[in-house]
Short mmCIF file of C-alpha atoms and ligand atoms in Angstrom, two decimals:
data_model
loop_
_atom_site.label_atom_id
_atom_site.label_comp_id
_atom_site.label_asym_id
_atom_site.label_seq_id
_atom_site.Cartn_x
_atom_site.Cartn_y
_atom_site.Cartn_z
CA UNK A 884 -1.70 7.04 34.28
CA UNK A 885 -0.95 6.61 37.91
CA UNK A 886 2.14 8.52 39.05
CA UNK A 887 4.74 6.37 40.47
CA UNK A 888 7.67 8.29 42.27
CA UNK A 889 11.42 7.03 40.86
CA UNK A 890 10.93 3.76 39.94
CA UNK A 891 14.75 2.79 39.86
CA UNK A 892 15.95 -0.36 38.88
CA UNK A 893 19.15 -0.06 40.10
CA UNK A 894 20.59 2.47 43.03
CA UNK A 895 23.90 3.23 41.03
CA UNK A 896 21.62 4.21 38.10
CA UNK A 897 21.35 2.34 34.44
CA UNK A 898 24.86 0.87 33.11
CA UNK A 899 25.47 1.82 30.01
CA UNK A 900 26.72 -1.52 28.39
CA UNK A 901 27.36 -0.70 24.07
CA UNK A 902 30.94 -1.54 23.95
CA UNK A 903 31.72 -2.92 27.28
CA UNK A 904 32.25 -6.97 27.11
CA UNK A 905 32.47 -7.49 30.18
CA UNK A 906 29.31 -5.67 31.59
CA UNK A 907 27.54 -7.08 29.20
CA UNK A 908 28.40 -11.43 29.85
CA UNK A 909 28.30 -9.88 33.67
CA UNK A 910 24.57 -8.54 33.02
CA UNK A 911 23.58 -10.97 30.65
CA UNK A 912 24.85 -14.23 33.15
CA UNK A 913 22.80 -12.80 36.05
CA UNK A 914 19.59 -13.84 34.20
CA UNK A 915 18.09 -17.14 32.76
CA UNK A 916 15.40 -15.67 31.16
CA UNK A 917 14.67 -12.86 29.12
CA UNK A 918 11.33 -11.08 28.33
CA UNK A 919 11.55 -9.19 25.21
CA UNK A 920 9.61 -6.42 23.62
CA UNK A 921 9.07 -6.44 20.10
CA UNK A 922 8.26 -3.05 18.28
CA UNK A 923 11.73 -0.80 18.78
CA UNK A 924 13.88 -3.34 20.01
CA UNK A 925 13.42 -6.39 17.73
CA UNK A 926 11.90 -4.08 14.73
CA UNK A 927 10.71 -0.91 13.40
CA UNK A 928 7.95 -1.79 11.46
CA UNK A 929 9.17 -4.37 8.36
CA UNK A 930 12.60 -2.82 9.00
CA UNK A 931 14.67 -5.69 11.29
CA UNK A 932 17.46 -3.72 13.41
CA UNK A 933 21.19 -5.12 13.01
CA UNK A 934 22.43 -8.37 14.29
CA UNK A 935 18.91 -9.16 15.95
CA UNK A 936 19.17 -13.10 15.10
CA UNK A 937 22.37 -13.94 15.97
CA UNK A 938 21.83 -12.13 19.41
CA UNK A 939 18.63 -14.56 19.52
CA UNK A 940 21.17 -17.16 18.65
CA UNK A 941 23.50 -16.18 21.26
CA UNK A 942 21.08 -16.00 24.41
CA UNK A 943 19.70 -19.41 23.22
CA UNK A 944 23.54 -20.90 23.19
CA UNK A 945 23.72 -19.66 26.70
CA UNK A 946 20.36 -21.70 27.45
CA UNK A 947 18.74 -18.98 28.23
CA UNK A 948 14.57 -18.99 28.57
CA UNK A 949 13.12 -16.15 26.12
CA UNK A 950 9.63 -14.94 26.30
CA UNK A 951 8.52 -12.03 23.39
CA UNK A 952 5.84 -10.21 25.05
CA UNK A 953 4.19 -7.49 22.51
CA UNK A 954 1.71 -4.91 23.20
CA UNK A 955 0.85 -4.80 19.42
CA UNK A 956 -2.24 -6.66 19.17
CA UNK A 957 -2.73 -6.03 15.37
CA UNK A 958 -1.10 -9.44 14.99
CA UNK A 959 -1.93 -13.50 16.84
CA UNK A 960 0.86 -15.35 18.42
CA UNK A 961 0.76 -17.31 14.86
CA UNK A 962 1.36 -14.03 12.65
CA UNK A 963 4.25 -13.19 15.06
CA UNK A 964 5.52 -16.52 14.26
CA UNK A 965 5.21 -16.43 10.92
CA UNK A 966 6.71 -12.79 11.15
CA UNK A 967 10.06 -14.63 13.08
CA UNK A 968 10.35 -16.64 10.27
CA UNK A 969 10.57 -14.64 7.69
CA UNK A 970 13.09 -12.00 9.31
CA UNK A 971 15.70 -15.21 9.95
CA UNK A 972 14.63 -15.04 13.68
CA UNK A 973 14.75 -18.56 15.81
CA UNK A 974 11.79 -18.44 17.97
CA UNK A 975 8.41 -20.18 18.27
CA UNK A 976 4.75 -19.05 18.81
CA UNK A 977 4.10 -20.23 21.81
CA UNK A 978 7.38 -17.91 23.58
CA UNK A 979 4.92 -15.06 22.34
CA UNK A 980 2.90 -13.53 24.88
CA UNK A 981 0.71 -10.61 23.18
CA UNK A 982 -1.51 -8.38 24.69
CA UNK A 983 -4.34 -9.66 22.71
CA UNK A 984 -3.64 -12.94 24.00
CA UNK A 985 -3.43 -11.03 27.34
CA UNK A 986 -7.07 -9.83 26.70
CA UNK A 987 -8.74 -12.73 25.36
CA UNK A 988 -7.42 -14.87 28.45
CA UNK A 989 -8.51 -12.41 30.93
CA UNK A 990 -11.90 -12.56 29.11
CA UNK A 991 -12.04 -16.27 28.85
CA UNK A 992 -10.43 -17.38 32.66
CA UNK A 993 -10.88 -14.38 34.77
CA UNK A 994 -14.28 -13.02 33.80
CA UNK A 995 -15.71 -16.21 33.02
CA UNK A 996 -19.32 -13.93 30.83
CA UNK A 997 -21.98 -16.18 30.27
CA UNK A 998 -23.50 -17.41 27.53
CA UNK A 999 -25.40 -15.35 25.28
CA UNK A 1000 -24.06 -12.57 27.15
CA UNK A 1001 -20.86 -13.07 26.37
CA UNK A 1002 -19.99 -11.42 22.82
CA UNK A 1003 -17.13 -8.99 22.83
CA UNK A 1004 -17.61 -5.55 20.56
CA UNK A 1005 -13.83 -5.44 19.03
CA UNK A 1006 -12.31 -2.17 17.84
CA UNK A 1007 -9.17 -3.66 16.41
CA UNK A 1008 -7.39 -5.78 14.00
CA UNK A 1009 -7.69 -9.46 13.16
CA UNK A 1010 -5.10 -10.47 15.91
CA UNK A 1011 -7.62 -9.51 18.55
CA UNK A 1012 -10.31 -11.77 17.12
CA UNK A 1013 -7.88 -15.00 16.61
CA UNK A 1014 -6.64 -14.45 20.17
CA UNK A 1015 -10.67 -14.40 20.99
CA UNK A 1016 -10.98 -17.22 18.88
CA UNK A 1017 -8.67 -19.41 20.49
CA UNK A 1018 -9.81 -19.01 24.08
CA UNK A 1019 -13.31 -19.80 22.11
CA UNK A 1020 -14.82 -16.02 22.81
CA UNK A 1021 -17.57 -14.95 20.55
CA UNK A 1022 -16.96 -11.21 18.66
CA UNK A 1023 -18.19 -9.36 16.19
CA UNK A 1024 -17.18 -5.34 15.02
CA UNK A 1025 -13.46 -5.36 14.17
CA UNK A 1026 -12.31 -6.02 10.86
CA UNK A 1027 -15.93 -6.64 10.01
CA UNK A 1028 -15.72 -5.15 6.35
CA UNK A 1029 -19.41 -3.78 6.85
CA UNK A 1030 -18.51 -0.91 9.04
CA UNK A 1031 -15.51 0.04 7.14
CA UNK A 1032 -18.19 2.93 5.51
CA UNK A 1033 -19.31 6.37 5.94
CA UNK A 1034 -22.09 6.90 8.92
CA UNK A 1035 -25.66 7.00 7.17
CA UNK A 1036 -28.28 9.25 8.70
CA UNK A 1037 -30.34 6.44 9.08
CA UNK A 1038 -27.23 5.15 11.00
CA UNK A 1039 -27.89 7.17 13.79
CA UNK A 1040 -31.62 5.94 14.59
CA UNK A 1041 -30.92 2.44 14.15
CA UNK A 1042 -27.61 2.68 16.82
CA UNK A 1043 -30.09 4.99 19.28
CA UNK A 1044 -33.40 2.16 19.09
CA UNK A 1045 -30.83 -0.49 19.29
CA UNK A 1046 -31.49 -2.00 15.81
CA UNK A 1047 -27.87 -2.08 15.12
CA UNK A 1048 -26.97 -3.41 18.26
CA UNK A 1049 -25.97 -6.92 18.97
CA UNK A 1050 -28.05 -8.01 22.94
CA UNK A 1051 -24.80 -10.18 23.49
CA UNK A 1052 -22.39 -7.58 23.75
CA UNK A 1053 -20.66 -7.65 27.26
CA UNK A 1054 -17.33 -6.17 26.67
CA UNK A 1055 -15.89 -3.16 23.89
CA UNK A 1056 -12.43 -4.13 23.50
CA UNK A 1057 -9.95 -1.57 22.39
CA UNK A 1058 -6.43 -2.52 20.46
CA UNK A 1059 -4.67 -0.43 17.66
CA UNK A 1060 -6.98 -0.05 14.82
CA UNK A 1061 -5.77 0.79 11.24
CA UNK A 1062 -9.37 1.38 10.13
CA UNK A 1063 -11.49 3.14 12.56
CA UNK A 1064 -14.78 4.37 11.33
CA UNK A 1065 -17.37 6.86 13.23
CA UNK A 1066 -20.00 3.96 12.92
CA UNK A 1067 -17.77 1.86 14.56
CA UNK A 1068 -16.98 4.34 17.62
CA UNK A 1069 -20.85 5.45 17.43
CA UNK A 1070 -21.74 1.01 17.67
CA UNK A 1071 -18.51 1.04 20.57
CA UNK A 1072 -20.21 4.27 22.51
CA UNK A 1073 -23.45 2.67 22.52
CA UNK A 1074 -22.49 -0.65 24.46
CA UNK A 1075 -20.81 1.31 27.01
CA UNK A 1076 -23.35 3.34 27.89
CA UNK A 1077 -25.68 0.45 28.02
CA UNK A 1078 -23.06 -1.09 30.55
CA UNK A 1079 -20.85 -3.16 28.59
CA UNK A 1080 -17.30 -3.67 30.49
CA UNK A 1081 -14.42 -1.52 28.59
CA UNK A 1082 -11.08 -3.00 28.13
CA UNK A 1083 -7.94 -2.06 26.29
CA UNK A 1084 -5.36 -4.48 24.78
CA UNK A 1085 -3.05 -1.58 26.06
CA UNK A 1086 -2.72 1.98 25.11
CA UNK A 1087 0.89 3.05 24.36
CA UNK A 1088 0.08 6.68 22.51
CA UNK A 1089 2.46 6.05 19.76
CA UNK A 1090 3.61 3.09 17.72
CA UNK A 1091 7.34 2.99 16.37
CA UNK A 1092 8.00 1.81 12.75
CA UNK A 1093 10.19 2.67 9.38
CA UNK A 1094 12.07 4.52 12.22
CA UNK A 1095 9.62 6.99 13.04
CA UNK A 1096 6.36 7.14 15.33
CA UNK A 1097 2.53 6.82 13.88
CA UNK A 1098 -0.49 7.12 16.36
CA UNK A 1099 -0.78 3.79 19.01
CA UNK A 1100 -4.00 2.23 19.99
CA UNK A 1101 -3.83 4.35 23.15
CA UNK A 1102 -4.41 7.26 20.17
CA UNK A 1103 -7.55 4.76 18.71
CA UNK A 1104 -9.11 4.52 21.47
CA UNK A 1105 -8.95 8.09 22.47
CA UNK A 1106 -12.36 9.08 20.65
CA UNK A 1107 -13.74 6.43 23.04
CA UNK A 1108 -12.12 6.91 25.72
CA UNK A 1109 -13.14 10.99 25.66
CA UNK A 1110 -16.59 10.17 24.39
CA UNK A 1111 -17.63 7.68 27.04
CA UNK A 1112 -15.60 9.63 30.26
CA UNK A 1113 -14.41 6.24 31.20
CA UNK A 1114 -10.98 4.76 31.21
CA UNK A 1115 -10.54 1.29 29.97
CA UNK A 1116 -8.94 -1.35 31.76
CA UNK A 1117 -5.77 -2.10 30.15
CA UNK A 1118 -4.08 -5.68 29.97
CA UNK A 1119 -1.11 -5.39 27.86
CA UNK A 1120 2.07 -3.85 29.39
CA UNK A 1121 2.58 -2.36 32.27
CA UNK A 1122 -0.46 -4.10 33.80
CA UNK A 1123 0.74 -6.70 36.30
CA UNK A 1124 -2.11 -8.81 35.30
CA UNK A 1125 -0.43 -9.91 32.13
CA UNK A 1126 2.94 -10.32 34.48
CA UNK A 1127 0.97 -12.76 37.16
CA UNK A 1128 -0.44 -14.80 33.52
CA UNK A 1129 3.50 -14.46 32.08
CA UNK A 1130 4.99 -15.79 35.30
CA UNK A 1131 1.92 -18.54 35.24
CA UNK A 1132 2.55 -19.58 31.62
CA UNK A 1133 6.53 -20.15 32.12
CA UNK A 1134 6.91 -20.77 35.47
CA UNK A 1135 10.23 -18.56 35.90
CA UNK A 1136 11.83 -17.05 39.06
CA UNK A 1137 11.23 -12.80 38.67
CA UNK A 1138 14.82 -11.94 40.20
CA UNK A 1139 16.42 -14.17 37.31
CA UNK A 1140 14.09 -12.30 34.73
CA UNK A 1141 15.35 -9.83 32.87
CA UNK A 1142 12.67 -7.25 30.72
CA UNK A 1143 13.99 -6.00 27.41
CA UNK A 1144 12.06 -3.01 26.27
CA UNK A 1145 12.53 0.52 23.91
CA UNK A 1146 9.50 2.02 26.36
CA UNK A 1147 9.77 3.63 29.97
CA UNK A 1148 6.16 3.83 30.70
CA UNK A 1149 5.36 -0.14 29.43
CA UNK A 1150 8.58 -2.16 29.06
CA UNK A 1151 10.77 -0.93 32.04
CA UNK A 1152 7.83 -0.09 34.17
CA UNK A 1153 6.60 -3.86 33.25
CA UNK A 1154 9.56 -5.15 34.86
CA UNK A 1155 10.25 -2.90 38.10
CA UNK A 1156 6.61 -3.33 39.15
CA UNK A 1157 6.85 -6.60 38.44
CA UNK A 1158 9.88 -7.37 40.82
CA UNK A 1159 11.95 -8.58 37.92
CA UNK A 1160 15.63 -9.05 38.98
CA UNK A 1161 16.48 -6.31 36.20
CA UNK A 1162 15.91 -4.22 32.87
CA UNK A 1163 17.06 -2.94 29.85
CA UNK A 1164 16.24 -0.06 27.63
CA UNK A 1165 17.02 -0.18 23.94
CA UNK A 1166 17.17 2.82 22.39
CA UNK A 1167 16.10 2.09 19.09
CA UNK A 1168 12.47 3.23 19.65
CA UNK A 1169 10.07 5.07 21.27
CA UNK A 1170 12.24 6.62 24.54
CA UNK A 1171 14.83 8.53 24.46
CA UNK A 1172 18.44 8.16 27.49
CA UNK A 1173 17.88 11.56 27.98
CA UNK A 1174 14.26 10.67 29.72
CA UNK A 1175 15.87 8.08 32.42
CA UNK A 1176 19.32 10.02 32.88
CA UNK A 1177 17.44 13.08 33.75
CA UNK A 1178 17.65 14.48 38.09
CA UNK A 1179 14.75 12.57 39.10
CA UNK A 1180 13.58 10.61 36.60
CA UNK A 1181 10.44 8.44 37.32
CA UNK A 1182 11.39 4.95 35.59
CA UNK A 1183 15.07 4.21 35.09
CA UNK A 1184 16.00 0.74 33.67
CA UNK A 1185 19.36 -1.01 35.32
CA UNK A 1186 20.83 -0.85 32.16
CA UNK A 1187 20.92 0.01 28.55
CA UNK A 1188 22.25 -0.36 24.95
CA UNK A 1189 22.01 1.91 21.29
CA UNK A 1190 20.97 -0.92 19.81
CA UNK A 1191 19.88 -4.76 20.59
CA UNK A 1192 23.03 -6.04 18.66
CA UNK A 1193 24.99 -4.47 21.13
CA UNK A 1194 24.41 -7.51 23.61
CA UNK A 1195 26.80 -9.17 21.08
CA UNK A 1196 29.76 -7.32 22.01
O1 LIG B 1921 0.33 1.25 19.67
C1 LIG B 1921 0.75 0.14 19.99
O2 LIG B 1921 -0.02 -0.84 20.06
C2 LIG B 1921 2.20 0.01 20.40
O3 LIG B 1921 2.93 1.04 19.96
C3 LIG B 1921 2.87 -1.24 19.93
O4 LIG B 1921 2.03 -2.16 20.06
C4 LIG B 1921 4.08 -1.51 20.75
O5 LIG B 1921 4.44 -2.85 20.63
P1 LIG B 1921 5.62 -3.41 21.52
O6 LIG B 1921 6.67 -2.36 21.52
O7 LIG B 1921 5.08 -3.64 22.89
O8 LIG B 1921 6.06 -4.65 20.84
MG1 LIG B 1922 8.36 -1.47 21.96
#
């Protein structure tokens, strides 16, 4: 990860807002629209945190645009929908902005593969391949049931003279995977090395939920990524590429944005590189204050609250 010297949001340094009325209607009326992150702020897992849909409620009584833009690609912009729903949240699938999304639509309208060679070799779950599936991207690996098994010996011929290779593979595409197999990192390695393009949904190392942190898909693609010796481009958050497509999708004005994240190195660095008129850390996941309060601290948000509620007052 590139090294980027004090990214501060704010010269004052973050206001802390749990408590304080009116810092928060002052911080909250400075913005018409709000980007939020999901895992840590909204949720831990199944576990919603307190008083998330009436603050939902709230920012929509004030008008206010809202945009829920995920790095967890396990799940489409419908299962995210369908995951509002049933947690009593108001919002609607097409204010999600995932990084699968993000992946499939930089696959689709930015590098525009060719037919045949246009397949994309998926280590991930099924909300990579319905985001692939809705910008019409062909795919194959990923929760393909046959290479959820134990590496043969005759496994390793057929991957090395190509028999278990599919000719229309132009891209490996990395998101967090719940069921990697060697097979499936020996079938990823292989197109690679014969030139495919790699690319990462993101790769946060960790993944908050039921309030504690499991391995992210910056962790699954690790065996890749260290047997390869190349870095894959990554499209979820902090990558400004999925800002520019954000910004394109819902036409907003950056200064009146405001990014909502639990995350230094994704959520709040989203939002400073992106220009965004401000940001706030929630610390109900993955970062700690103690990270952004520290002397020089490389990515301090303008503000923050314990806990997502707290916007309530
Ligand atoms: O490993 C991962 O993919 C991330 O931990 C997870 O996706 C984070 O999701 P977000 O906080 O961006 O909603
Ligand atoms: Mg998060």
């Amino acid at each position: 990860m590139q090294a980027v010297k004090n990214m501060v949001s704010s010269a004052s340094g973050p206001q802390y807002l749990t408590g304080n009325k009116p810092g928060l209607d002052a911080f909250i009326d400075q913005f018409d629209v709000f980007l939020f992150d999901c895992d840590g702020v909204l949720w831990s897992g199944d576990h919603l945190f307190p008083r998330i849909p009436e603050t939902i409620r709230m920012l929509r009584e004030k008008k206010k645009q809202l945009v829920f833009v995920t790095n967890n690609s396990t799940k489409s912009r419908s299962d995210y929908k369908k995951k509002f729903d049933s947690m009593g949240i108001e919002a609607y699938e097409d204010e999600v902005f995932g990084s699968s999304y993000s992946a499939a639509i930089y696959i689709s309208r930015i590098m525009k593969l060719q037919a045949p060679k246009n397949k994309v070799f998926v280590l991930g779950e099924s909300g990579v391949e319905q985001e692939l599936d809705s910008e019409k991207v062909p795919h194959c690996g990923g929760t393909d049931p046959q290479l959820r098994r134990e590496m043969m010996p005759e496994d390793f011929k057929n991957v090395a003279n190509g028999s278990l290779l599919d000719d229309d593979v132009a891209v490996v595409l990395t998101g967090l995977d719940y069921h990697p197999s060697y097979l499936k990192y020996a079938l990823a390695m292989a197109y690679v090395r014969r030139g495919a393009k790699f690319l990462a949904t993101n790769v946060d190392s960790t993944l908050p939920s039921a309030g504690s942190l499991f391995p992210g898909a910056g962790s699954t693609s690790a065996p890749l990524i260290t047997a390869t010796g190349q870095e894959p481009l990554a499209l979820g958050k902090p990558s400004q590429a999925m800002m520019d497509a954000i910004e394109g999708k819902f036409q907003f004005d950056r200064k009146k944005a405001c990014m909502i994240g639990d995350r230094l190195n994704t959520d709040i660095e989203f939002g400073i590189k992106g220009g965004l008129g401000g940001t706030l850390c929630v610390l109900t996941g993955v970062s700690k204050k103690e990270e952004f309060l520290a002397a020089g601290a490389e990515v301090v948000p303008s503000a923050y609250v314990d806990q997502l509620g707290d916007l309530l007052g």
